[in-house]
Amino acid sequence: MSSASKETIHLGPMRIDFIVDAEDSDGTVTVFECFVPAGSKAAVPHSNVAFEETIYGLEGICTWTIDGQRREIGPGDSLCIRRGQVHGFENRSSGDVKMLAISTPGVFGPVYFSELSKLLGAAGPPDPAAVAELMHRHGLRAV
């Protein structure tokens, strides 16, 4: 098991717990749990250029918007986000949400979230160009 596995990364109020990273799977998959407190959301609508992403609801209800269509995901629900689909999520409920994310192939991992956490934690508002460049390096595109 690589040193990045089981790594926890904080993005503001959200928490990402990596279970499997690309090293563990020879690049075939990354798997992580995402904890989203009530009222939190993904900051930047984006699309995945280099991978597919499957989301599985574990706790609470999370509202996803994929190509303009809203869908609520609760415990036991799943959705697949194909490459190129513009998406984002928000926890509109009064309770916390936990979901499992599976990305294939495993090009999207802890390094992205660690670097994003540093950008978001810097003084002042995050630099949109730096965020877009980071996303590009990790197979994502800001929309």
mmCIF file of C-alpha atoms in Angstrom:
data_model
loop_
_atom_site.group_PDB
_atom_site.id
_atom_site.type_symbol
_atom_site.label_atom_id
_atom_site.label_comp_id
_atom_site.label_asym_id
_atom_site.label_seq_id
_atom_site.Cartn_x
_atom_site.Cartn_y
_atom_site.Cartn_z
ATOM 1 C CA MET A 1 0.000 0.000 0.000
ATOM 2 C CA SER A 2 1.385 3.422 -0.922
ATOM 3 C CA SER A 3 1.939 6.238 1.538
ATOM 4 C CA ALA A 4 -0.927 8.278 0.021
ATOM 5 C CA SER A 5 -3.553 5.627 0.771
ATOM 6 C CA LYS A 6 -5.788 6.398 3.707
ATOM 7 C CA GLU A 7 -4.696 10.039 3.388
ATOM 8 C CA THR A 8 -7.162 12.703 4.597
ATOM 9 C CA ILE A 9 -7.279 16.073 2.866
ATOM 10 C CA HIS A 10 -9.378 19.070 3.936
ATOM 11 C CA LEU A 11 -10.900 21.475 1.419
ATOM 12 C CA GLY A 12 -12.477 24.138 3.573
ATOM 13 C CA PRO A 13 -15.296 22.367 5.430
ATOM 14 C CA MET A 14 -15.156 19.290 3.162
ATOM 15 C CA ARG A 15 -12.981 16.252 3.842
ATOM 16 C CA ILE A 16 -11.545 13.771 1.344
ATOM 17 C CA ASP A 17 -10.383 10.361 2.641
ATOM 18 C CA PHE A 18 -8.424 8.368 0.054
ATOM 19 C CA ILE A 19 -8.915 4.619 0.120
ATOM 20 C CA VAL A 20 -7.152 3.554 -3.112
ATOM 21 C CA ASP A 21 -4.793 5.717 -5.125
ATOM 22 C CA ALA A 22 -3.219 5.195 -8.547
ATOM 23 C CA GLU A 23 -0.079 3.597 -7.054
ATOM 24 C CA ASP A 24 -2.213 0.969 -5.321
ATOM 25 C CA SER A 25 -4.019 0.063 -8.561
ATOM 26 C CA ASP A 26 -1.248 0.463 -11.152
ATOM 27 C CA GLY A 27 -3.150 3.505 -12.428
ATOM 28 C CA THR A 28 -6.457 1.790 -13.063
ATOM 29 C CA VAL A 29 -8.569 3.467 -10.356
ATOM 30 C CA THR A 30 -8.685 5.914 -7.463
ATOM 31 C CA VAL A 31 -11.287 5.603 -4.719
ATOM 32 C CA PHE A 32 -12.090 8.137 -2.011
ATOM 33 C CA GLU A 33 -14.799 9.073 0.461
ATOM 34 C CA CYS A 34 -15.981 12.664 0.402
ATOM 35 C CA PHE A 35 -17.563 14.231 3.500
ATOM 36 C CA VAL A 36 -19.712 17.291 2.679
ATOM 37 C CA PRO A 37 -21.156 19.247 5.623
ATOM 38 C CA ALA A 38 -24.610 20.807 5.341
ATOM 39 C CA GLY A 39 -24.578 23.866 3.084
ATOM 40 C CA SER A 40 -21.281 23.020 1.326
ATOM 41 C CA LYS A 41 -20.743 22.651 -2.417
ATOM 42 C CA ALA A 42 -18.110 22.059 -5.088
ATOM 43 C CA ALA A 43 -16.691 25.513 -5.785
ATOM 44 C CA VAL A 44 -16.099 25.194 -9.540
ATOM 45 C CA PRO A 45 -18.364 23.461 -12.077
ATOM 46 C CA HIS A 46 -16.051 21.304 -14.149
ATOM 47 C CA SER A 47 -15.751 18.371 -16.501
ATOM 48 C CA ASN A 48 -13.489 15.352 -16.344
ATOM 49 C CA VAL A 49 -11.348 15.191 -19.459
ATOM 50 C CA ALA A 50 -9.190 12.180 -18.610
ATOM 51 C CA PHE A 51 -11.447 9.879 -16.559
ATOM 52 C CA GLU A 52 -14.952 8.713 -15.691
ATOM 53 C CA GLU A 53 -16.265 9.186 -12.178
ATOM 54 C CA THR A 54 -18.828 7.034 -10.375
ATOM 55 C CA ILE A 55 -20.477 8.384 -7.229
ATOM 56 C CA TYR A 56 -22.147 6.165 -4.628
ATOM 57 C CA GLY A 57 -24.192 7.709 -1.795
ATOM 58 C CA LEU A 58 -23.300 6.543 1.712
ATOM 59 C CA GLU A 59 -25.019 9.048 4.062
ATOM 60 C CA GLY A 60 -27.343 12.026 3.594
ATOM 61 C CA ILE A 61 -28.702 13.558 0.380
ATOM 62 C CA CYS A 62 -26.425 15.377 -2.079
ATOM 63 C CA THR A 63 -27.725 17.323 -5.096
ATOM 64 C CA TRP A 64 -25.663 16.820 -8.247
ATOM 65 C CA THR A 65 -26.028 18.869 -11.419
ATOM 66 C CA ILE A 66 -24.784 17.085 -14.539
ATOM 67 C CA ASP A 67 -25.083 18.836 -17.897
ATOM 68 C CA GLY A 68 -27.769 21.085 -16.398
ATOM 69 C CA GLN A 69 -29.882 18.243 -14.975
ATOM 70 C CA ARG A 70 -30.275 17.990 -11.191
ATOM 71 C CA ARG A 71 -30.268 14.652 -9.422
ATOM 72 C CA GLU A 72 -30.395 13.838 -5.728
ATOM 73 C CA ILE A 73 -28.141 11.038 -4.517
ATOM 74 C CA GLY A 74 -28.844 9.347 -1.198
ATOM 75 C CA PRO A 75 -27.591 6.197 0.535
ATOM 76 C CA GLY A 76 -27.420 3.340 -1.965
ATOM 77 C CA ASP A 77 -27.898 5.599 -5.020
ATOM 78 C CA SER A 78 -25.226 5.950 -7.682
ATOM 79 C CA LEU A 79 -24.456 7.900 -10.810
ATOM 80 C CA CYS A 80 -21.783 7.785 -13.482
ATOM 81 C CA ILE A 81 -20.259 10.990 -14.802
ATOM 82 C CA ARG A 82 -18.856 10.450 -18.283
ATOM 83 C CA ARG A 83 -15.846 12.310 -19.640
ATOM 84 C CA GLY A 84 -16.825 15.791 -20.784
ATOM 85 C CA GLN A 85 -20.025 16.091 -18.735
ATOM 86 C CA VAL A 86 -20.144 19.379 -16.820
ATOM 87 C CA HIS A 87 -20.949 18.688 -13.197
ATOM 88 C CA GLY A 88 -20.877 19.893 -9.631
ATOM 89 C CA PHE A 89 -22.610 19.121 -6.355
ATOM 90 C CA GLU A 90 -24.012 20.760 -3.282
ATOM 91 C CA ASN A 91 -25.395 19.647 0.031
ATOM 92 C CA ARG A 92 -28.649 21.585 0.272
ATOM 93 C CA SER A 93 -29.840 19.620 3.280
ATOM 94 C CA SER A 94 -29.494 20.312 6.985
ATOM 95 C CA GLY A 95 -27.533 17.076 7.478
ATOM 96 C CA ASP A 96 -24.041 15.993 6.474
ATOM 97 C CA VAL A 97 -23.335 13.909 3.369
ATOM 98 C CA LYS A 98 -20.807 11.148 2.763
ATOM 99 C CA MET A 99 -20.255 9.637 -0.661
ATOM 100 C CA LEU A 100 -17.803 7.302 -2.329
ATOM 101 C CA ALA A 101 -16.111 8.460 -5.549
ATOM 102 C CA ILE A 102 -14.460 6.049 -7.965
ATOM 103 C CA SER A 103 -12.377 7.457 -10.827
ATOM 104 C CA THR A 104 -11.202 5.333 -13.757
ATOM 105 C CA PRO A 105 -8.498 5.349 -14.849
ATOM 106 C CA GLY A 106 -6.732 6.480 -11.703
ATOM 107 C CA VAL A 107 -5.267 9.779 -12.910
ATOM 108 C CA PHE A 108 -7.104 11.900 -10.334
ATOM 109 C CA GLY A 109 -5.826 11.509 -6.796
ATOM 110 C CA PRO A 110 -4.518 12.911 -3.516
ATOM 111 C CA VAL A 111 -1.924 15.183 -5.144
ATOM 112 C CA TYR A 112 -4.695 17.175 -6.866
ATOM 113 C CA PHE A 113 -6.655 17.678 -3.648
ATOM 114 C CA SER A 114 -3.513 18.542 -1.645
ATOM 115 C CA GLU A 115 -2.474 21.182 -4.189
ATOM 116 C CA LEU A 116 -6.036 22.534 -4.389
ATOM 117 C CA SER A 117 -6.186 22.773 -0.595
ATOM 118 C CA LYS A 118 -3.011 24.884 -0.630
ATOM 119 C CA LEU A 119 -4.391 27.175 -3.346
ATOM 120 C CA LEU A 120 -7.677 27.637 -1.489
ATOM 121 C CA GLY A 121 -5.892 28.176 1.833
ATOM 122 C CA ALA A 122 -3.643 30.980 0.525
ATOM 123 C CA ALA A 123 -4.348 34.539 1.639
ATOM 124 C CA GLY A 124 -6.994 36.284 -0.427
ATOM 125 C CA PRO A 125 -9.246 34.778 -3.064
ATOM 126 C CA PRO A 126 -7.810 31.869 -5.068
ATOM 127 C CA ASP A 127 -6.179 32.743 -8.392
ATOM 128 C CA PRO A 128 -8.569 31.425 -11.100
ATOM 129 C CA ALA A 129 -5.696 30.882 -13.551
ATOM 130 C CA ALA A 130 -3.743 28.813 -10.999
ATOM 131 C CA VAL A 131 -6.838 26.726 -10.196
ATOM 132 C CA ALA A 132 -7.537 26.169 -13.922
ATOM 133 C CA GLU A 133 -3.911 25.135 -14.530
ATOM 134 C CA LEU A 134 -4.004 22.712 -11.591
ATOM 135 C CA MET A 135 -7.247 21.209 -12.857
ATOM 136 C CA HIS A 136 -5.785 20.819 -16.353
ATOM 137 C CA ARG A 137 -2.718 18.970 -15.035
ATOM 138 C CA HIS A 138 -5.015 16.463 -13.291
ATOM 139 C CA GLY A 139 -7.438 15.704 -16.113
ATOM 140 C CA LEU A 140 -10.131 18.290 -15.294
ATOM 141 C CA ARG A 141 -11.458 21.390 -17.028
ATOM 142 C CA ALA A 142 -13.027 24.354 -15.233
ATOM 143 C CA VAL A 143 -16.201 25.577 -16.908
#
